[in-house]
Amino acid sequence: MQQRRFRGLGALVLALLPGLLAGCGPSAVGNAGEPALREDDRALSANEPYLVRDINTQGLGSRPEAVAVVNGTLFFIRGSGSGAGLWKSDGMEAGTVLVRSANGFSSARFLTDVGGTLFFYDGTNHALWKSDGTQEGTLSVKGNVPQVVATAAVNGRLFLLTSTSLWVSDGTEAGTVPIQGDAFTSARGLVAVNGTLYFSATTSAGVHLWKSDGTASGTAPLKLVSASALTTLELVPVNGTLFFLVNDSRLDDAVWRSDGTAEGTFPLQGELGGFASLVASNGRIFFSGLKDLWTSDGTKDGTVRVASPGDSISALVATPRGVVFSIWRDDTGEVLWKSDGTASGTAPVVDPCPATSFGEPYKLASTRSAAFFLVNCNPGSADDALWKSDGTESGTGRVKDDSPRILDNSSIEPSITADVNGTLFFWADDGVHGFEPWKSDGTTAGTVLVRDTVPARAGSDPQSLVSIGNTIFFTANDGSNGRRLWKSDGTIPGTVSLEASGASQLTAVNGRLFFIQDRVLLRSDGTDAGTVKLHTFPSSSTTGYPTYVSSLVDFGGTLFFTVWDDTHAELWKSDGTVDGTVRVKELFTGYSGEIGYPVVMNGTLYFIVGSGSKSLELWKSDGTAGGTARVKILLQKDASINGGSVRSMVAVNGKLFLLLQPLASNNLPLQLWRSDGTEAGTQSFPELFSRTKSPEALAGIDGTLFLVSGRGLELWKSDGTVEGTSLIRQLLSVSGNEYPTLGTMANVRGRLYLTLYAPARARWELWRSDGTVAGTGLVQPLQLGDQNNSNAYSLATFAEAGKRIFFIQDGGEGREPWALPLAPVECPLGLPAVEATGPDGARVDFPTFQRAGDVASSLPVSTSIASGSLFPMGTTQVTLTASDPAYPATTCTFSVTVQDTTAPDLKCPGTVTRTFPAEVKVDYQPATATDAVSTPVLEYSIPSGSTFPLGTTSVEVKATDTAGNKSSCAFNVVVQARPLGCGCGATSPSAALAWLLALIPLVARRRQLSSR
């Protein structure tokens, strides 16, 4: 009985325990990620790119835009490239540093010292800046300041002269305001004399000398100098008096003076000829006419002729004691003279080039101790020697025998030299570092490089790549001979220059090269002897408008090109001889119209004629005057558009396809047109335009039309019909404010090659497409050095010759010609990643390898890893080998990527239900997760065995595999409340225990009653 009673109590407790537990049904959510678009670098291997030749071995240099001295420190601006920004120098290498990079400003000029603070003007963004010589203290003062032409400092304020207004700044945005505007035009030459500003400006009456006290009411014309608007004034202040040289193209030059009053503004000397110059020295003014040297103290009586050697005077340079200048004589050539302003003190000093008749000095700069200038004994060369003179014979001579090539001050505005406490700072190129800051104290030992601020190579900047057979032609600058015509067979010995300079529009026709050299048509067989002039065109029309020779194209083995100006346009042709270079037809007269976009289709030449502001017309020609006619007017100016321009024109399968841009104030969309060469068959093609999502560029490759659309540069292909049009792939993934740029598209061995700028990788790239996904991908990154930006269209170019892709790259030598040898069999470029089937990866079958068109189908092809092999996780390089003696490369490489992007298969338990009067600990069955590659790790939002409250609680489960793929599901734990009595009302374990303890005495009493 006792045992039975104990079992009864235990059974009661056991019966109550299940009421403390609960559960729920499953609620699983799958979250398998999809494969991302891959853009891995896939480059050729044994045919890796190589430098063809380092043409320009000089340093890049740091050509400055402007310089100024503030409190004994030199400041200068570099406007572009590596190290662009504001620099300062104390004359030592360690003290020559970048103050602030050009982030926020560019084309900074007019550096001005205003009470110890440097001010400069950003001409690109039209903003005024100031600097205390630190990065933090270099700040923008004010934007929207009109284009500045001159600056000057007066009484702690900066004055800025624009062509039509005068501004003032106290260094604050609120204090930077215009003083006077719209009262004049063509203002220039701002100088300060005793606190008064002077400048020249034009009104309806002519050119005036103006003055200003810095207020609107105090800014007014002082004196009418010339009725001709072509007159210019060169202003030079000396000891409180303003002197100025008046240059009038209709009259002889004259020297004037002004004391700030109309009466005190008058000419001192006229009839100086057309080559006068004006300098100041020792409180006097010196000026020269064609054959006379003059000096003046500012009065008419004090204006005297110092010398009349009877020969040509030139190159007047101020020295501390007067001037030095050059006199040409038939018997001696150029001889250097000096003058202190007296007849007795005017005499020859030295013949700087005794072995030649040359030696005219070129002004560089003057310091407080000497004048520095350049002398060249070999005109046309860069052999400028640095000279100095203190105005005496003994103090005049060559500073440095092996002078570096100096950036001449005579051709650069504003000045790029500076006097820092008697030491001259200038920019020179020693043939190693490029143009960099130098300094000179007038001695050989004291003339040294300050610092190589841009330790990089200059490069030759190849342009206009054109292939003829196995030779590539281009233009390049070797740093010594300027831009010349070059040719290359891909080897160092075979990369040589021709004598032709200034070549442009290089065009291959029937195995010969044609090009334009300053409106002269030339033909070349690749040798200097075989380079001949065919025809010289006038430099301008009868109205002075330039003549353009353009649109050179091979039409049936004959060169066709166009000649046009503001009054007419003509079609010409040339068979490579002088007599065979003739006009085909005059297309129109009476207005300006460009001719361009020549395309040959089915034995007919098509081209665009017209003006962007009038109309665009499609023309065609069979090479004769009678067979040259207009096909159709495509766009014409009317009420809705202002004309138009052409983006692309290509021929595919006997049809022309054109992308046109109507011009209007409301940015009209592009238009796609199609033409069969007839007026009726030339129509807009909006269906294909819409199908390909508004393309922005076209290319025709062996019967396939390629179109590029959208921000991500979607590449489409088409047979010219809507039905035969499909998307190949999006070339780039873009986000945020990224905007890729499309460069060149061309046909190379039946493949589309194109260049594009990838903003996410901040570089230009060369891509290839055969019209398939696997055959579309990156071939080669293009490193363009300091020009590696989205605007470098002309550099992101290429051409194929001798089964090599020639392109431009900066591999540390500056931008130079590079080549990529091609293999007879192409490696796939756009292989999609393969999903792993197990921990060891996946088996991968290769696609069919594409052979070049001239390669036999029987050519053996092998791979370093066989097709169908098991590839491990990650990326594996596979080398393809195929040898053909006609191809310079025998191998290429491609990537096979095995990835795990499949989320684990996760299953949650069902609903767990427990009944209990209060919160209770609940154990539940674990979730299950399987994965083909790895063992997933499970995470629960509430672990099993936790205390769950009354009601329904959701438990979330996450499964993560080794690759980071995640799945999730959820289930419910339900705790149901039971009221007291029969244990159903228990709300917690403690309440249930209290109920049990109360129940025991009742059971015992019942036992006692039963025993009676």
PDB file of C-alpha atoms in Angstrom, residues 256-426:
ATOM      1  CA  TRP A 256      54.460 107.822 -72.581  1.00  0.00           C
ATOM      2  CA  ARG A 257      54.594 108.927 -68.947  1.00  0.00           C
ATOM      3  CA  SER A 258      51.956 109.822 -66.359  1.00  0.00           C
ATOM      4  CA  ASP A 259      51.958 111.465 -62.925  1.00  0.00           C
ATOM      5  CA  GLY A 260      48.302 110.563 -62.365  1.00  0.00           C
ATOM      6  CA  THR A 261      46.831 113.679 -63.950  1.00  0.00           C
ATOM      7  CA  ALA A 262      45.493 114.165 -67.432  1.00  0.00           C
ATOM      8  CA  GLU A 263      47.916 117.051 -68.009  1.00  0.00           C
ATOM      9  CA  GLY A 264      50.821 115.009 -66.744  1.00  0.00           C
ATOM     10  CA  THR A 265      50.041 112.097 -69.062  1.00  0.00           C
ATOM     11  CA  PHE A 266      51.703 112.600 -72.429  1.00  0.00           C
ATOM     12  CA  PRO A 267      54.092 110.962 -74.911  1.00  0.00           C
ATOM     13  CA  LEU A 268      57.834 111.347 -74.334  1.00  0.00           C
ATOM     14  CA  GLN A 269      59.037 109.885 -77.586  1.00  0.00           C
ATOM     15  CA  GLY A 270      57.352 108.454 -80.637  1.00  0.00           C
ATOM     16  CA  GLU A 271      58.432 106.984 -83.974  1.00  0.00           C
ATOM     17  CA  LEU A 272      60.233 104.059 -82.338  1.00  0.00           C
ATOM     18  CA  GLY A 273      59.253 101.561 -85.014  1.00  0.00           C
ATOM     19  CA  GLY A 274      57.375  98.379 -84.300  1.00  0.00           C
ATOM     20  CA  PHE A 275      59.907  96.526 -82.119  1.00  0.00           C
ATOM     21  CA  ALA A 276      60.405  98.858 -79.159  1.00  0.00           C
ATOM     22  CA  SER A 277      61.146  97.584 -75.657  1.00  0.00           C
ATOM     23  CA  LEU A 278      61.030  99.313 -72.277  1.00  0.00           C
ATOM     24  CA  VAL A 279      62.931  98.565 -69.023  1.00  0.00           C
ATOM     25  CA  ALA A 280      63.725 100.417 -65.800  1.00  0.00           C
ATOM     26  CA  SER A 281      67.100 100.714 -64.074  1.00  0.00           C
ATOM     27  CA  ASN A 282      68.512 103.038 -61.386  1.00  0.00           C
ATOM     28  CA  GLY A 283      65.463 105.254 -61.309  1.00  0.00           C
ATOM     29  CA  ARG A 284      65.500 105.853 -65.049  1.00  0.00           C
ATOM     30  CA  ILE A 285      63.674 104.372 -67.991  1.00  0.00           C
ATOM     31  CA  PHE A 286      65.525 102.844 -70.946  1.00  0.00           C
ATOM     32  CA  PHE A 287      63.848 102.090 -74.234  1.00  0.00           C
ATOM     33  CA  SER A 288      64.944 101.206 -77.707  1.00  0.00           C
ATOM     34  CA  GLY A 289      63.661 101.786 -81.178  1.00  0.00           C
ATOM     35  CA  LEU A 290      64.735  99.807 -84.143  1.00  0.00           C
ATOM     36  CA  LYS A 291      68.226 101.405 -84.272  1.00  0.00           C
ATOM     37  CA  ASP A 292      68.378 103.819 -81.316  1.00  0.00           C
ATOM     38  CA  LEU A 293      68.813 103.505 -77.555  1.00  0.00           C
ATOM     39  CA  TRP A 294      66.986 106.078 -75.411  1.00  0.00           C
ATOM     40  CA  THR A 295      66.767 106.984 -71.746  1.00  0.00           C
ATOM     41  CA  SER A 296      64.408 109.250 -69.798  1.00  0.00           C
ATOM     42  CA  ASP A 297      63.940 110.696 -66.318  1.00  0.00           C
ATOM     43  CA  GLY A 298      60.243 111.286 -67.030  1.00  0.00           C
ATOM     44  CA  THR A 299      60.542 114.751 -68.578  1.00  0.00           C
ATOM     45  CA  LYS A 300      60.705 115.659 -72.226  1.00  0.00           C
ATOM     46  CA  ASP A 301      64.008 117.439 -71.745  1.00  0.00           C
ATOM     47  CA  GLY A 302      65.351 114.458 -69.862  1.00  0.00           C
ATOM     48  CA  THR A 303      64.392 112.079 -72.652  1.00  0.00           C
ATOM     49  CA  VAL A 304      67.494 111.707 -74.816  1.00  0.00           C
ATOM     50  CA  ARG A 305      68.964 109.444 -77.429  1.00  0.00           C
ATOM     51  CA  VAL A 306      71.947 107.651 -75.888  1.00  0.00           C
ATOM     52  CA  ALA A 307      73.323 105.899 -78.948  1.00  0.00           C
ATOM     53  CA  SER A 308      72.587 105.274 -82.613  1.00  0.00           C
ATOM     54  CA  PRO A 309      74.902 102.485 -83.663  1.00  0.00           C
ATOM     55  CA  GLY A 310      73.265 102.412 -87.054  1.00  0.00           C
ATOM     56  CA  ASP A 311      72.372  98.765 -86.765  1.00  0.00           C
ATOM     57  CA  SER A 312      69.498  96.750 -85.311  1.00  0.00           C
ATOM     58  CA  ILE A 313      69.072  96.939 -81.492  1.00  0.00           C
ATOM     59  CA  SER A 314      67.289  94.121 -79.679  1.00  0.00           C
ATOM     60  CA  ALA A 315      66.970  92.267 -76.374  1.00  0.00           C
ATOM     61  CA  LEU A 316      67.090  95.126 -73.870  1.00  0.00           C
ATOM     62  CA  VAL A 317      67.858  93.757 -70.380  1.00  0.00           C
ATOM     63  CA  ALA A 318      68.082  95.867 -67.189  1.00  0.00           C
ATOM     64  CA  THR A 319      71.165  95.583 -64.969  1.00  0.00           C
ATOM     65  CA  PRO A 320      71.957  97.266 -61.624  1.00  0.00           C
ATOM     66  CA  ARG A 321      73.992  99.901 -63.518  1.00  0.00           C
ATOM     67  CA  GLY A 322      71.922 100.360 -66.652  1.00  0.00           C
ATOM     68  CA  VAL A 323      71.156  97.956 -69.464  1.00  0.00           C
ATOM     69  CA  VAL A 324      72.740  95.394 -71.728  1.00  0.00           C
ATOM     70  CA  PHE A 325      71.462  94.805 -75.238  1.00  0.00           C
ATOM     71  CA  SER A 326      72.381  93.222 -78.525  1.00  0.00           C
ATOM     72  CA  ILE A 327      73.440  94.927 -81.762  1.00  0.00           C
ATOM     73  CA  TRP A 328      73.549  93.141 -85.073  1.00  0.00           C
ATOM     74  CA  ARG A 329      76.281  94.006 -87.544  1.00  0.00           C
ATOM     75  CA  ASP A 330      76.944  92.365 -90.851  1.00  0.00           C
ATOM     76  CA  ASP A 331      80.651  91.964 -90.117  1.00  0.00           C
ATOM     77  CA  THR A 332      80.390  90.655 -86.528  1.00  0.00           C
ATOM     78  CA  GLY A 333      76.871  89.332 -86.157  1.00  0.00           C
ATOM     79  CA  GLU A 334      75.340  89.705 -82.675  1.00  0.00           C
ATOM     80  CA  VAL A 335      77.477  91.627 -80.154  1.00  0.00           C
ATOM     81  CA  LEU A 336      76.529  92.316 -76.562  1.00  0.00           C
ATOM     82  CA  TRP A 337      76.609  96.015 -75.519  1.00  0.00           C
ATOM     83  CA  LYS A 338      76.139  97.871 -72.233  1.00  0.00           C
ATOM     84  CA  SER A 339      74.935 101.354 -71.327  1.00  0.00           C
ATOM     85  CA  ASP A 340      74.687 103.395 -68.115  1.00  0.00           C
ATOM     86  CA  GLY A 341      72.511 106.004 -69.835  1.00  0.00           C
ATOM     87  CA  THR A 342      75.358 108.166 -71.136  1.00  0.00           C
ATOM     88  CA  ALA A 343      77.032 108.187 -74.533  1.00  0.00           C
ATOM     89  CA  SER A 344      80.459 107.552 -72.979  1.00  0.00           C
ATOM     90  CA  GLY A 345      79.102 104.690 -70.925  1.00  0.00           C
ATOM     91  CA  THR A 346      77.604 102.945 -73.945  1.00  0.00           C
ATOM     92  CA  ALA A 347      80.016 100.478 -75.516  1.00  0.00           C
ATOM     93  CA  PRO A 348      80.373  96.880 -76.758  1.00  0.00           C
ATOM     94  CA  VAL A 349      81.104  94.293 -74.061  1.00  0.00           C
ATOM     95  CA  VAL A 350      81.617  90.902 -75.672  1.00  0.00           C
ATOM     96  CA  ASP A 351      80.785  88.748 -78.665  1.00  0.00           C
ATOM     97  CA  PRO A 352      78.956  85.859 -76.930  1.00  0.00           C
ATOM     98  CA  CYS A 353      79.277  83.535 -79.933  1.00  0.00           C
ATOM     99  CA  PRO A 354      82.547  84.371 -81.699  1.00  0.00           C
ATOM    100  CA  ALA A 355      82.364  81.273 -83.885  1.00  0.00           C
ATOM    101  CA  THR A 356      78.960  82.214 -85.320  1.00  0.00           C
ATOM    102  CA  SER A 357      76.968  85.306 -86.175  1.00  0.00           C
ATOM    103  CA  PHE A 358      74.349  84.462 -83.561  1.00  0.00           C
ATOM    104  CA  GLY A 359      74.112  85.245 -79.867  1.00  0.00           C
ATOM    105  CA  GLU A 360      71.116  87.489 -79.249  1.00  0.00           C
ATOM    106  CA  PRO A 361      70.332  87.512 -75.503  1.00  0.00           C
ATOM    107  CA  TYR A 362      66.877  86.553 -74.285  1.00  0.00           C
ATOM    108  CA  LYS A 363      65.656  88.207 -71.130  1.00  0.00           C
ATOM    109  CA  LEU A 364      65.304  85.871 -68.169  1.00  0.00           C
ATOM    110  CA  ALA A 365      65.138  88.042 -65.036  1.00  0.00           C
ATOM    111  CA  SER A 366      66.941  90.665 -63.013  1.00  0.00           C
ATOM    112  CA  THR A 367      67.999  90.491 -59.392  1.00  0.00           C
ATOM    113  CA  ARG A 368      69.345  93.282 -57.209  1.00  0.00           C
ATOM    114  CA  SER A 369      72.903  92.188 -58.039  1.00  0.00           C
ATOM    115  CA  ALA A 370      72.800  91.233 -61.720  1.00  0.00           C
ATOM    116  CA  ALA A 371      70.704  90.645 -64.801  1.00  0.00           C
ATOM    117  CA  PHE A 372      70.384  87.065 -66.010  1.00  0.00           C
ATOM    118  CA  PHE A 373      69.656  86.196 -69.606  1.00  0.00           C
ATOM    119  CA  LEU A 374      69.975  83.382 -72.130  1.00  0.00           C
ATOM    120  CA  VAL A 375      72.257  83.221 -75.147  1.00  0.00           C
ATOM    121  CA  ASN A 376      71.881  80.632 -77.887  1.00  0.00           C
ATOM    122  CA  CYS A 377      74.716  80.216 -80.366  1.00  0.00           C
ATOM    123  CA  ASN A 378      72.794  77.564 -82.304  1.00  0.00           C
ATOM    124  CA  PRO A 379      69.271  78.822 -83.115  1.00  0.00           C
ATOM    125  CA  GLY A 380      66.701  76.080 -83.441  1.00  0.00           C
ATOM    126  CA  SER A 381      68.401  73.997 -80.754  1.00  0.00           C
ATOM    127  CA  ALA A 382      67.874  73.867 -76.996  1.00  0.00           C
ATOM    128  CA  ASP A 383      71.458  74.991 -76.331  1.00  0.00           C
ATOM    129  CA  ASP A 384      70.579  78.035 -74.239  1.00  0.00           C
ATOM    130  CA  ALA A 385      73.477  79.192 -72.064  1.00  0.00           C
ATOM    131  CA  LEU A 386      72.884  81.093 -68.826  1.00  0.00           C
ATOM    132  CA  TRP A 387      74.645  84.487 -68.725  1.00  0.00           C
ATOM    133  CA  LYS A 388      74.707  87.349 -66.234  1.00  0.00           C
ATOM    134  CA  SER A 389      75.708  90.998 -66.269  1.00  0.00           C
ATOM    135  CA  ASP A 390      76.024  93.682 -63.608  1.00  0.00           C
ATOM    136  CA  GLY A 391      76.426  96.358 -66.298  1.00  0.00           C
ATOM    137  CA  THR A 392      80.230  96.177 -66.446  1.00  0.00           C
ATOM    138  CA  GLU A 393      82.511  94.385 -68.840  1.00  0.00           C
ATOM    139  CA  SER A 394      84.155  92.373 -66.077  1.00  0.00           C
ATOM    140  CA  GLY A 395      80.805  91.476 -64.570  1.00  0.00           C
ATOM    141  CA  THR A 396      79.329  90.166 -67.821  1.00  0.00           C
ATOM    142  CA  GLY A 397      79.821  86.551 -68.832  1.00  0.00           C
ATOM    143  CA  ARG A 398      78.626  83.010 -68.978  1.00  0.00           C
ATOM    144  CA  VAL A 399      77.488  81.604 -65.640  1.00  0.00           C
ATOM    145  CA  LYS A 400      77.661  77.888 -66.381  1.00  0.00           C
ATOM    146  CA  ASP A 401      79.367  76.083 -69.253  1.00  0.00           C
ATOM    147  CA  ASP A 402      77.078  73.064 -69.130  1.00  0.00           C
ATOM    148  CA  SER A 403      73.909  75.057 -68.559  1.00  0.00           C
ATOM    149  CA  PRO A 404      70.674  73.118 -68.318  1.00  0.00           C
ATOM    150  CA  ARG A 405      67.925  73.885 -70.786  1.00  0.00           C
ATOM    151  CA  ILE A 406      66.068  76.814 -69.216  1.00  0.00           C
ATOM    152  CA  LEU A 407      62.354  77.475 -69.355  1.00  0.00           C
ATOM    153  CA  ASP A 408      62.524  80.812 -71.158  1.00  0.00           C
ATOM    154  CA  ASN A 409      60.712  83.681 -69.499  1.00  0.00           C
ATOM    155  CA  SER A 410      60.058  85.382 -72.810  1.00  0.00           C
ATOM    156  CA  SER A 411      57.414  82.850 -73.849  1.00  0.00           C
ATOM    157  CA  ILE A 412      55.727  82.193 -70.508  1.00  0.00           C
ATOM    158  CA  GLU A 413      53.240  84.510 -68.800  1.00  0.00           C
ATOM    159  CA  PRO A 414      53.154  85.289 -65.978  1.00  0.00           C
ATOM    160  CA  SER A 415      56.811  85.298 -64.990  1.00  0.00           C
ATOM    161  CA  ILE A 416      58.266  81.962 -63.876  1.00  0.00           C
ATOM    162  CA  THR A 417      61.444  83.405 -62.371  1.00  0.00           C
ATOM    163  CA  ALA A 418      61.958  85.136 -59.047  1.00  0.00           C
ATOM    164  CA  ASP A 419      64.562  87.171 -57.147  1.00  0.00           C
ATOM    165  CA  VAL A 420      64.871  85.874 -53.583  1.00  0.00           C
ATOM    166  CA  ASN A 421      67.305  88.115 -51.713  1.00  0.00           C
ATOM    167  CA  GLY A 422      69.607  88.463 -54.731  1.00  0.00           C
ATOM    168  CA  THR A 423      69.421  84.795 -55.775  1.00  0.00           C
ATOM    169  CA  LEU A 424      67.693  83.962 -59.041  1.00  0.00           C
ATOM    170  CA  PHE A 425      65.210  81.076 -59.019  1.00  0.00           C
ATOM    171  CA  PHE A 426      64.265  79.669 -62.391  1.00  0.00           C
TER     172      PHE A 426
END
